[in-house]
Amino acid sequence: MIIEKSEIIFPYESYVFRITFALTFLAVMISFHDKKEWSVIIFLLLFTFICYRLSGKNDLLRITAFILAAKDVSLKDAVKVSFYVSLTGFVIIAFLSLIGVLGDVYQVADFGRGIEAEKRYVFGFGHPNTLLGCIYVLILMWLYLYGMTGKLWHYLILFLAFTVSSYLTRSRTGIIVLFITLVLAVVIRLFPMISGWRFVYFLEALFSPVFCIVTAILTAAYSEGGYSDGGLEPGELFWAIDRNLSNRLSSIYYSAHDHGAVLSNWKLFAGHDAEDYFDMGWVRLFYWYGIIPVALMAVIMLVVIYMCLKEKNVWVLLIFFSISLYTIVEATFVSRYIGRNFFLIIVGAYLYRFLHIRDKNNLQYKEI
């Protein structure tokens, strides 16, 4: 994942995918599982294998093996490793850029926002949005690890990092999402009793995935209606949003082969032709994988939210909300690179905890 974020040309990523899949699959097979766990494991592996055969993309199969291998993982330790390894790698990328070894320090180009020669900093990450996205993920991991115990001056440093990175990258969407996340984090830190408010978890269940999926459906329908005879007829609000999002809504119609990302072309299971890239991550989920796989994802998301409620873990809830919000416009986490999304480790652990939620004497999954 770190190499992918840099300007290094690495032609062997398919072999890395195979090796990591083999390791996680082996971890699942050699771990102890009861009958309940095996039934879920077999179902998920078979389901995602079918998705792989139908679409030609092995992403869901690899992700499934990855989250299923998280049964006995210490979440704090796993996220801590992800945080410090990613931080080290990202610093190296920026340093190599600054000394002129690898990648640009900044770019001057037309980024589709009506400015012909706009200067934005990249520090070796290839695109300013990628740079801010990496800072965003580091902050999310920090909040998971230290948000509950962080001091005021820690949060001041986070806001300073946010301000500097916002000025350098000028990535408007990422800036808004990161600002909302940090403000909510400060509120939760100052008022820890929020973790016991059930309606907070209910609101997140409505937002992720319900609101996000509805947004994807409407976006795909309006995008189709704006350029063809199908879909919904978009109004001025749609075009205004499209302009402010650098034509991301329009790209749903134009970027996919044979306009495969518009609503009328969504399939129950995506085929081999669904390979194109565009932003608007929730729409890309439907385009890349299909309606039924996304429906299953929605069920798993609700399971994670339910476990947050049972454990009163509002920090995981905040991170999930933030990633969901970010994915409405960006597609960083809808990727073949599993390493981009540290939250998958939490999903796997919470899935096993849900299976044993009625085992009152089972303390195996209690997080310390």
mmCIF file of C-alpha atoms in Angstrom:
data_model
loop_
_atom_site.group_PDB
_atom_site.id
_atom_site.type_symbol
_atom_site.label_atom_id
_atom_site.label_comp_id
_atom_site.label_asym_id
_atom_site.label_seq_id
_atom_site.Cartn_x
_atom_site.Cartn_y
_atom_site.Cartn_z
ATOM 1 C CA MET A 1 0.000 0.000 0.000
ATOM 2 C CA ILE A 2 2.839 2.411 0.838
ATOM 3 C CA ILE A 3 4.563 1.640 -2.466
ATOM 4 C CA GLU A 4 1.258 2.191 -4.265
ATOM 5 C CA LYS A 5 0.936 5.622 -2.686
ATOM 6 C CA SER A 6 4.398 6.603 -3.922
ATOM 7 C CA GLU A 7 5.708 7.158 -7.456
ATOM 8 C CA ILE A 8 7.554 3.829 -7.450
ATOM 9 C CA ILE A 9 6.691 1.596 -10.404
ATOM 10 C CA PHE A 10 5.953 -1.847 -8.962
ATOM 11 C CA PRO A 11 4.880 -4.484 -11.534
ATOM 12 C CA TYR A 12 4.497 -7.384 -9.085
ATOM 13 C CA GLU A 13 1.463 -6.338 -7.073
ATOM 14 C CA SER A 14 -0.601 -9.283 -8.347
ATOM 15 C CA TYR A 15 1.905 -11.623 -6.685
ATOM 16 C CA VAL A 16 1.624 -9.645 -3.460
ATOM 17 C CA PHE A 17 -2.150 -10.041 -3.624
ATOM 18 C CA ARG A 18 -1.797 -13.808 -4.024
ATOM 19 C CA ILE A 19 0.694 -14.149 -1.173
ATOM 20 C CA THR A 20 -1.344 -12.061 1.260
ATOM 21 C CA PHE A 21 -4.496 -13.963 0.335
ATOM 22 C CA ALA A 22 -2.709 -17.278 0.911
ATOM 23 C CA LEU A 23 -1.432 -16.110 4.308
ATOM 24 C CA THR A 24 -4.799 -14.848 5.527
ATOM 25 C CA PHE A 25 -6.633 -17.885 4.155
ATOM 26 C CA LEU A 26 -4.123 -20.149 5.924
ATOM 27 C CA ALA A 27 -4.642 -18.197 9.150
ATOM 28 C CA VAL A 28 -8.383 -18.815 8.895
ATOM 29 C CA MET A 29 -7.953 -22.530 8.202
ATOM 30 C CA ILE A 30 -5.541 -23.263 11.068
ATOM 31 C CA SER A 31 -7.443 -21.253 13.675
ATOM 32 C CA PHE A 32 -10.000 -22.915 15.929
ATOM 33 C CA HIS A 33 -13.611 -22.188 14.964
ATOM 34 C CA ASP A 34 -16.854 -23.525 16.350
ATOM 35 C CA LYS A 35 -19.756 -24.625 14.152
ATOM 36 C CA LYS A 36 -21.344 -21.183 14.145
ATOM 37 C CA GLU A 37 -18.140 -19.568 12.969
ATOM 38 C CA TRP A 38 -17.476 -22.201 10.326
ATOM 39 C CA SER A 39 -20.954 -21.721 8.862
ATOM 40 C CA VAL A 40 -20.326 -17.984 8.440
ATOM 41 C CA ILE A 41 -16.796 -18.544 7.130
ATOM 42 C CA ILE A 42 -17.925 -21.073 4.513
ATOM 43 C CA PHE A 43 -20.836 -18.875 3.419
ATOM 44 C CA LEU A 44 -18.715 -15.738 3.027
ATOM 45 C CA LEU A 45 -15.879 -17.507 1.216
ATOM 46 C CA LEU A 46 -18.278 -19.261 -1.171
ATOM 47 C CA PHE A 47 -20.238 -16.072 -1.793
ATOM 48 C CA THR A 48 -17.167 -13.971 -2.547
ATOM 49 C CA PHE A 49 -15.682 -16.775 -4.670
ATOM 50 C CA ILE A 50 -18.841 -16.666 -6.787
ATOM 51 C CA CYS A 51 -18.455 -12.875 -7.023
ATOM 52 C CA TYR A 52 -14.874 -13.401 -8.180
ATOM 53 C CA ARG A 53 -15.901 -15.868 -10.890
ATOM 54 C CA LEU A 54 -18.669 -13.604 -12.145
ATOM 55 C CA SER A 55 -16.784 -10.292 -12.090
ATOM 56 C CA GLY A 56 -13.186 -11.385 -12.547
ATOM 57 C CA LYS A 57 -12.174 -9.222 -9.551
ATOM 58 C CA ASN A 58 -10.829 -11.036 -6.522
ATOM 59 C CA ASP A 59 -11.097 -8.006 -4.210
ATOM 60 C CA LEU A 60 -14.035 -9.260 -2.143
ATOM 61 C CA LEU A 61 -12.537 -12.728 -1.783
ATOM 62 C CA ARG A 62 -9.232 -11.306 -0.530
ATOM 63 C CA ILE A 63 -10.998 -8.876 1.800
ATOM 64 C CA THR A 64 -13.126 -11.697 3.201
ATOM 65 C CA ALA A 65 -10.073 -13.828 3.981
ATOM 66 C CA PHE A 66 -8.458 -10.769 5.551
ATOM 67 C CA ILE A 67 -11.328 -9.936 7.911
ATOM 68 C CA LEU A 68 -11.902 -13.603 8.781
ATOM 69 C CA ALA A 69 -8.259 -13.867 9.819
ATOM 70 C CA ALA A 70 -8.846 -11.158 12.438
ATOM 71 C CA LYS A 71 -10.501 -13.510 14.940
ATOM 72 C CA ASP A 72 -7.840 -13.492 17.635
ATOM 73 C CA VAL A 73 -6.206 -10.199 16.732
ATOM 74 C CA SER A 74 -5.649 -7.547 19.381
ATOM 75 C CA LEU A 75 -7.250 -4.547 17.720
ATOM 76 C CA LYS A 76 -5.167 -1.990 19.564
ATOM 77 C CA ASP A 77 -1.945 -3.729 18.596
ATOM 78 C CA ALA A 78 -3.032 -4.240 14.991
ATOM 79 C CA VAL A 79 -4.080 -0.630 14.462
ATOM 80 C CA LYS A 80 -0.946 0.561 16.270
ATOM 81 C CA VAL A 81 1.224 -1.411 13.842
ATOM 82 C CA SER A 82 -0.768 -0.016 10.893
ATOM 83 C CA PHE A 83 -0.415 3.523 12.241
ATOM 84 C CA TYR A 84 3.322 3.541 12.859
ATOM 85 C CA VAL A 85 4.239 1.577 9.716
ATOM 86 C CA SER A 86 2.071 3.876 7.581
ATOM 87 C CA LEU A 87 3.430 6.993 9.292
ATOM 88 C CA THR A 88 7.006 5.851 8.682
ATOM 89 C CA GLY A 89 6.314 5.005 5.046
ATOM 90 C CA PHE A 90 4.520 8.273 4.340
ATOM 91 C CA VAL A 91 7.312 10.318 5.937
ATOM 92 C CA ILE A 92 9.863 8.513 3.756
ATOM 93 C CA ILE A 93 7.808 9.284 0.628
ATOM 94 C CA ALA A 94 7.651 12.984 1.549
ATOM 95 C CA PHE A 95 11.374 13.089 2.434
ATOM 96 C CA LEU A 96 12.425 11.488 -0.865
ATOM 97 C CA SER A 97 10.300 14.040 -2.688
ATOM 98 C CA LEU A 98 11.810 16.990 -0.804
ATOM 99 C CA ILE A 99 15.378 15.927 -1.616
ATOM 100 C CA GLY A 100 14.476 15.403 -5.270
ATOM 101 C CA VAL A 101 14.859 11.625 -5.397
ATOM 102 C CA LEU A 102 11.283 10.469 -6.044
ATOM 103 C CA GLY A 103 8.143 12.388 -6.993
ATOM 104 C CA ASP A 104 7.165 16.045 -7.226
ATOM 105 C CA VAL A 105 6.927 18.401 -4.291
ATOM 106 C CA TYR A 106 4.047 20.259 -5.915
ATOM 107 C CA GLN A 107 2.070 20.320 -9.125
ATOM 108 C CA VAL A 108 0.815 23.228 -11.184
ATOM 109 C CA ALA A 109 -2.096 22.167 -13.362
ATOM 110 C CA ASP A 110 -5.780 22.550 -14.140
ATOM 111 C CA PHE A 111 -7.435 20.280 -11.580
ATOM 112 C CA GLY A 112 -10.888 20.772 -13.085
ATOM 113 C CA ARG A 113 -11.884 23.630 -10.783
ATOM 114 C CA GLY A 114 -11.759 26.486 -13.272
ATOM 115 C CA ILE A 115 -8.163 27.507 -12.476
ATOM 116 C CA GLU A 116 -5.771 26.905 -15.358
ATOM 117 C CA ALA A 117 -2.553 26.942 -13.311
ATOM 118 C CA GLU A 118 -3.412 25.943 -9.769
ATOM 119 C CA LYS A 119 -0.503 25.100 -7.465
ATOM 120 C CA ARG A 120 -1.102 22.261 -5.027
ATOM 121 C CA TYR A 121 1.421 20.278 -3.007
ATOM 122 C CA VAL A 122 1.796 16.517 -3.355
ATOM 123 C CA PHE A 123 5.128 15.686 -1.617
ATOM 124 C CA GLY A 124 5.691 12.585 -3.706
ATOM 125 C CA PHE A 125 2.166 11.186 -3.450
ATOM 126 C CA GLY A 126 1.253 11.882 -7.076
ATOM 127 C CA HIS A 127 -1.913 13.889 -6.383
ATOM 128 C CA PRO A 128 -2.888 16.390 -3.669
ATOM 129 C CA ASN A 129 -6.024 14.418 -2.851
ATOM 130 C CA THR A 130 -3.864 11.342 -2.237
ATOM 131 C CA LEU A 131 -1.643 13.328 0.121
ATOM 132 C CA LEU A 132 -4.592 14.600 2.144
ATOM 133 C CA GLY A 133 -6.156 11.134 2.073
ATOM 134 C CA CYS A 134 -3.042 9.669 3.703
ATOM 135 C CA ILE A 135 -3.052 12.377 6.390
ATOM 136 C CA TYR A 136 -6.758 11.707 6.906
ATOM 137 C CA VAL A 137 -6.202 7.969 7.462
ATOM 138 C CA LEU A 138 -3.355 8.636 9.909
ATOM 139 C CA ILE A 139 -5.632 10.933 11.912
ATOM 140 C CA LEU A 140 -8.393 8.305 11.948
ATOM 141 C CA MET A 141 -5.974 5.697 13.288
ATOM 142 C CA TRP A 142 -4.709 8.145 15.912
ATOM 143 C CA LEU A 143 -8.275 8.805 17.038
ATOM 144 C CA TYR A 144 -8.895 5.072 17.432
ATOM 145 C CA LEU A 145 -5.719 4.602 19.443
ATOM 146 C CA TYR A 146 -5.501 7.778 21.487
ATOM 147 C CA GLY A 147 -8.711 9.776 20.964
ATOM 148 C CA MET A 148 -10.251 8.751 24.277
ATOM 149 C CA THR A 149 -7.142 9.636 26.309
ATOM 150 C CA GLY A 150 -5.753 12.465 24.201
ATOM 151 C CA LYS A 151 -5.006 15.800 25.875
ATOM 152 C CA LEU A 152 -6.186 19.155 24.634
ATOM 153 C CA TRP A 153 -2.771 19.976 23.202
ATOM 154 C CA HIS A 154 -2.868 16.726 21.217
ATOM 155 C CA TYR A 155 -6.050 17.884 19.543
ATOM 156 C CA LEU A 156 -4.547 21.321 18.935
ATOM 157 C CA ILE A 157 -1.720 19.599 17.069
ATOM 158 C CA LEU A 158 -4.275 17.663 15.010
ATOM 159 C CA PHE A 159 -6.082 20.874 14.080
ATOM 160 C CA LEU A 160 -2.743 22.477 13.208
ATOM 161 C CA ALA A 161 -1.901 19.518 10.963
ATOM 162 C CA PHE A 162 -5.376 19.808 9.452
ATOM 163 C CA THR A 163 -4.913 23.538 8.768
ATOM 164 C CA VAL A 164 -1.485 23.136 7.171
ATOM 165 C CA SER A 165 -2.484 20.151 5.037
ATOM 166 C CA SER A 166 -5.678 21.914 3.963
ATOM 167 C CA TYR A 167 -3.686 24.934 2.770
ATOM 168 C CA LEU A 168 -1.102 22.826 0.940
ATOM 169 C CA THR A 169 -3.453 20.371 -0.781
ATOM 170 C CA ARG A 170 -6.622 22.467 -1.185
ATOM 171 C CA SER A 171 -8.577 19.216 -1.348
ATOM 172 C CA ARG A 172 -12.001 20.576 -0.584
ATOM 173 C CA THR A 173 -13.893 17.344 0.041
ATOM 174 C CA GLY A 174 -11.222 15.856 2.277
ATOM 175 C CA ILE A 175 -10.922 19.125 4.180
ATOM 176 C CA ILE A 176 -14.643 19.218 4.963
ATOM 177 C CA VAL A 177 -14.808 15.568 6.055
ATOM 178 C CA LEU A 178 -11.666 15.849 8.164
ATOM 179 C CA PHE A 179 -12.911 19.016 9.839
ATOM 180 C CA ILE A 180 -16.258 17.406 10.709
ATOM 181 C CA THR A 181 -14.428 14.350 12.066
ATOM 182 C CA LEU A 182 -12.094 16.379 14.280
ATOM 183 C CA VAL A 183 -14.921 18.539 15.653
ATOM 184 C CA LEU A 184 -16.972 15.452 16.533
ATOM 185 C CA ALA A 185 -13.888 13.841 18.095
ATOM 186 C CA VAL A 186 -13.356 16.851 20.365
ATOM 187 C CA VAL A 187 -17.044 16.796 21.374
ATOM 188 C CA ILE A 188 -16.840 13.084 22.211
ATOM 189 C CA ARG A 189 -13.612 13.602 24.138
ATOM 190 C CA LEU A 190 -15.119 16.446 26.195
ATOM 191 C CA PHE A 191 -18.426 14.671 26.769
ATOM 192 C CA PRO A 192 -17.672 10.937 27.140
ATOM 193 C CA MET A 193 -21.242 10.264 28.283
ATOM 194 C CA ILE A 194 -22.157 10.403 24.566
ATOM 195 C CA SER A 195 -20.978 6.785 24.303
ATOM 196 C CA GLY A 196 -24.076 5.770 26.263
ATOM 197 C CA TRP A 197 -26.585 7.619 24.058
ATOM 198 C CA ARG A 198 -28.399 4.959 22.056
ATOM 199 C CA PHE A 199 -29.818 7.407 19.524
ATOM 200 C CA VAL A 200 -26.262 8.233 18.355
ATOM 201 C CA TYR A 201 -25.841 4.642 17.183
ATOM 202 C CA PHE A 202 -29.313 4.684 15.650
ATOM 203 C CA LEU A 203 -28.426 7.809 13.649
ATOM 204 C CA GLU A 204 -25.270 6.158 12.376
ATOM 205 C CA ALA A 205 -27.301 3.096 11.345
ATOM 206 C CA LEU A 206 -29.483 5.435 9.294
ATOM 207 C CA PHE A 207 -26.463 7.173 7.804
ATOM 208 C CA SER A 208 -24.225 4.162 7.177
ATOM 209 C CA PRO A 209 -25.289 2.493 5.071
ATOM 210 C CA VAL A 210 -28.899 3.661 4.509
ATOM 211 C CA PHE A 211 -28.352 7.333 3.652
ATOM 212 C CA CYS A 212 -25.128 6.577 1.773
ATOM 213 C CA ILE A 213 -26.784 3.912 -0.364
ATOM 214 C CA VAL A 214 -29.789 6.129 -1.089
ATOM 215 C CA THR A 215 -27.370 8.897 -2.085
ATOM 216 C CA ALA A 216 -25.590 6.503 -4.455
ATOM 217 C CA ILE A 217 -28.881 5.431 -6.035
ATOM 218 C CA LEU A 218 -30.052 9.007 -6.558
ATOM 219 C CA THR A 219 -26.686 10.126 -7.863
ATOM 220 C CA ALA A 220 -26.552 7.283 -10.392
ATOM 221 C CA ALA A 221 -30.151 8.018 -11.452
ATOM 222 C CA TYR A 222 -29.674 11.787 -11.838
ATOM 223 C CA SER A 223 -26.378 11.313 -13.660
ATOM 224 C CA GLU A 224 -28.150 9.080 -16.147
ATOM 225 C CA GLY A 225 -31.045 11.487 -16.519
ATOM 226 C CA GLY A 226 -28.732 14.396 -17.230
ATOM 227 C CA TYR A 227 -27.200 12.797 -20.308
ATOM 228 C CA SER A 228 -29.749 10.306 -21.636
ATOM 229 C CA ASP A 229 -33.458 9.581 -21.814
ATOM 230 C CA GLY A 230 -33.388 7.368 -18.703
ATOM 231 C CA GLY A 231 -33.028 8.167 -15.020
ATOM 232 C CA LEU A 232 -34.269 11.220 -13.135
ATOM 233 C CA GLU A 233 -34.230 14.712 -14.524
ATOM 234 C CA PRO A 234 -31.577 16.682 -12.613
ATOM 235 C CA GLY A 235 -32.210 20.234 -11.529
ATOM 236 C CA GLU A 236 -29.898 23.173 -10.929
ATOM 237 C CA LEU A 237 -28.891 21.811 -7.532
ATOM 238 C CA PHE A 238 -27.452 18.685 -9.152
ATOM 239 C CA TRP A 239 -25.351 20.695 -11.602
ATOM 240 C CA ALA A 240 -24.206 23.074 -8.874
ATOM 241 C CA ILE A 241 -23.035 20.139 -6.749
ATOM 242 C CA ASP A 242 -21.387 18.611 -9.810
ATOM 243 C CA ARG A 243 -19.418 21.794 -10.508
ATOM 244 C CA ASN A 244 -18.257 22.062 -6.904
ATOM 245 C CA LEU A 245 -17.220 18.397 -6.899
ATOM 246 C CA SER A 246 -15.069 18.837 -10.019
ATOM 247 C CA ASN A 247 -17.604 17.019 -12.232
ATOM 248 C CA ARG A 248 -17.594 13.877 -10.127
ATOM 249 C CA LEU A 249 -21.318 13.329 -10.692
ATOM 250 C CA SER A 250 -20.949 13.620 -14.452
ATOM 251 C CA SER A 251 -18.055 11.159 -14.389
ATOM 252 C CA ILE A 252 -20.468 8.443 -13.266
ATOM 253 C CA TYR A 253 -21.997 8.595 -16.744
ATOM 254 C CA TYR A 254 -18.849 9.124 -18.795
ATOM 255 C CA SER A 255 -16.116 7.175 -16.992
ATOM 256 C CA ALA A 256 -17.573 3.665 -17.047
ATOM 257 C CA HIS A 257 -17.564 1.544 -20.195
ATOM 258 C CA ASP A 258 -20.981 1.664 -21.922
ATOM 259 C CA HIS A 259 -22.188 3.920 -19.068
ATOM 260 C CA GLY A 260 -22.206 0.891 -16.792
ATOM 261 C CA ALA A 261 -22.277 2.947 -13.581
ATOM 262 C CA VAL A 262 -25.661 4.619 -14.139
ATOM 263 C CA LEU A 263 -28.613 3.199 -12.238
ATOM 264 C CA SER A 264 -30.339 1.348 -15.092
ATOM 265 C CA ASN A 265 -27.122 -0.572 -15.815
ATOM 266 C CA TRP A 266 -26.524 -1.795 -12.267
ATOM 267 C CA LYS A 267 -26.511 -5.586 -12.040
ATOM 268 C CA LEU A 268 -27.223 -8.082 -9.275
ATOM 269 C CA PHE A 269 -23.620 -9.250 -9.696
ATOM 270 C CA ALA A 270 -21.124 -7.179 -11.652
ATOM 271 C CA GLY A 271 -19.570 -8.686 -14.771
ATOM 272 C CA HIS A 272 -16.052 -8.663 -16.183
ATOM 273 C CA ASP A 273 -16.658 -5.372 -17.969
ATOM 274 C CA ALA A 274 -16.996 -3.393 -14.702
ATOM 275 C CA GLU A 275 -13.372 -2.337 -14.416
ATOM 276 C CA ASP A 276 -13.314 1.443 -14.813
ATOM 277 C CA TYR A 277 -12.325 3.944 -12.150
ATOM 278 C CA PHE A 278 -14.130 7.062 -10.965
ATOM 279 C CA ASP A 279 -14.799 8.829 -7.679
ATOM 280 C CA MET A 280 -18.107 8.589 -5.760
ATOM 281 C CA GLY A 281 -17.133 5.468 -3.829
ATOM 282 C CA TRP A 282 -20.598 4.186 -2.926
ATOM 283 C CA VAL A 283 -21.612 4.244 -6.600
ATOM 284 C CA ARG A 284 -18.391 2.448 -7.475
ATOM 285 C CA LEU A 285 -19.296 -0.313 -5.002
ATOM 286 C CA PHE A 286 -22.492 -1.054 -6.946
ATOM 287 C CA TYR A 287 -20.711 -0.767 -10.288
ATOM 288 C CA TRP A 288 -17.707 -2.915 -9.382
ATOM 289 C CA TYR A 289 -19.443 -5.640 -7.363
ATOM 290 C CA GLY A 290 -23.205 -5.526 -7.902
ATOM 291 C CA ILE A 291 -26.400 -4.984 -5.928
ATOM 292 C CA ILE A 292 -26.415 -8.269 -3.967
ATOM 293 C CA PRO A 293 -22.798 -7.969 -2.738
ATOM 294 C CA VAL A 294 -23.451 -4.378 -1.592
ATOM 295 C CA ALA A 295 -26.604 -5.562 0.205
ATOM 296 C CA LEU A 296 -24.492 -8.092 2.108
ATOM 297 C CA MET A 297 -21.965 -5.363 2.895
ATOM 298 C CA ALA A 298 -24.815 -3.264 4.298
ATOM 299 C CA VAL A 299 -25.816 -6.106 6.636
ATOM 300 C CA ILE A 300 -22.227 -6.438 7.882
ATOM 301 C CA MET A 301 -22.064 -2.673 8.401
ATOM 302 C CA LEU A 302 -25.167 -2.829 10.560
ATOM 303 C CA VAL A 303 -23.571 -5.646 12.539
ATOM 304 C CA VAL A 304 -20.546 -3.413 13.215
ATOM 305 C CA ILE A 305 -22.790 -0.560 14.355
ATOM 306 C CA TYR A 306 -24.727 -2.929 16.603
ATOM 307 C CA MET A 307 -21.493 -4.103 18.205
ATOM 308 C CA CYS A 308 -20.472 -0.481 18.735
ATOM 309 C CA LEU A 309 -23.751 -0.018 20.603
ATOM 310 C CA LYS A 310 -23.276 -3.134 22.721
ATOM 311 C CA GLU A 311 -19.725 -2.162 23.644
ATOM 312 C CA LYS A 312 -20.531 1.574 23.835
ATOM 313 C CA ASN A 313 -17.579 2.240 21.556
ATOM 314 C CA VAL A 314 -18.432 5.608 20.081
ATOM 315 C CA TRP A 315 -14.885 6.038 18.716
ATOM 316 C CA VAL A 316 -15.263 3.136 16.293
ATOM 317 C CA LEU A 317 -18.660 4.578 15.413
ATOM 318 C CA LEU A 318 -17.081 7.973 14.663
ATOM 319 C CA ILE A 319 -14.433 6.423 12.420
ATOM 320 C CA PHE A 320 -17.068 4.405 10.567
ATOM 321 C CA PHE A 321 -19.196 7.512 10.068
ATOM 322 C CA SER A 322 -16.208 9.463 8.794
ATOM 323 C CA ILE A 323 -15.154 6.780 6.302
ATOM 324 C CA SER A 324 -18.736 6.441 5.057
ATOM 325 C CA LEU A 325 -19.059 10.191 4.575
ATOM 326 C CA TYR A 326 -15.707 10.394 2.801
ATOM 327 C CA THR A 327 -16.638 7.516 0.496
ATOM 328 C CA ILE A 328 -19.725 9.321 -0.785
ATOM 329 C CA VAL A 329 -17.454 11.565 -2.844
ATOM 330 C CA GLU A 330 -14.068 9.808 -2.830
ATOM 331 C CA ALA A 331 -13.237 6.173 -3.588
ATOM 332 C CA THR A 332 -10.027 5.714 -1.597
ATOM 333 C CA PHE A 333 -11.476 2.854 0.427
ATOM 334 C CA VAL A 334 -13.121 1.135 -2.553
ATOM 335 C CA SER A 335 -9.886 -0.338 -3.742
ATOM 336 C CA ARG A 336 -7.963 -3.492 -4.578
ATOM 337 C CA TYR A 337 -5.374 -2.384 -1.999
ATOM 338 C CA ILE A 338 -6.572 -3.793 1.321
ATOM 339 C CA GLY A 339 -3.853 -1.905 3.197
ATOM 340 C CA ARG A 340 -5.655 1.365 2.522
ATOM 341 C CA ASN A 341 -8.467 0.441 4.877
ATOM 342 C CA PHE A 342 -7.334 -0.371 8.414
ATOM 343 C CA PHE A 343 -11.008 -0.451 9.435
ATOM 344 C CA LEU A 344 -11.334 -3.908 7.857
ATOM 345 C CA ILE A 345 -9.440 -5.349 10.832
ATOM 346 C CA ILE A 346 -12.086 -3.930 13.155
ATOM 347 C CA VAL A 347 -14.869 -5.287 10.926
ATOM 348 C CA GLY A 348 -13.433 -8.788 11.179
ATOM 349 C CA ALA A 349 -13.031 -8.698 14.943
ATOM 350 C CA TYR A 350 -16.516 -7.263 15.448
ATOM 351 C CA LEU A 351 -18.057 -9.899 13.185
ATOM 352 C CA TYR A 352 -16.721 -12.665 15.434
ATOM 353 C CA ARG A 353 -17.836 -10.782 18.548
ATOM 354 C CA PHE A 354 -21.342 -10.561 17.111
ATOM 355 C CA LEU A 355 -21.452 -14.333 16.606
ATOM 356 C CA HIS A 356 -20.731 -14.804 20.315
ATOM 357 C CA ILE A 357 -22.731 -11.912 21.687
ATOM 358 C CA ARG A 358 -25.053 -14.274 23.599
ATOM 359 C CA ASP A 359 -22.183 -16.164 25.173
ATOM 360 C CA LYS A 360 -22.262 -14.334 28.485
ATOM 361 C CA ASN A 361 -19.329 -16.249 29.881
ATOM 362 C CA ASN A 362 -17.193 -15.835 26.769
ATOM 363 C CA LEU A 363 -14.649 -13.096 27.421
ATOM 364 C CA GLN A 364 -12.457 -14.015 24.485
ATOM 365 C CA TYR A 365 -13.401 -11.004 22.415
ATOM 366 C CA LYS A 366 -13.414 -8.367 25.111
ATOM 367 C CA GLU A 367 -11.114 -5.544 24.062
ATOM 368 C CA ILE A 368 -8.708 -4.262 26.702
#
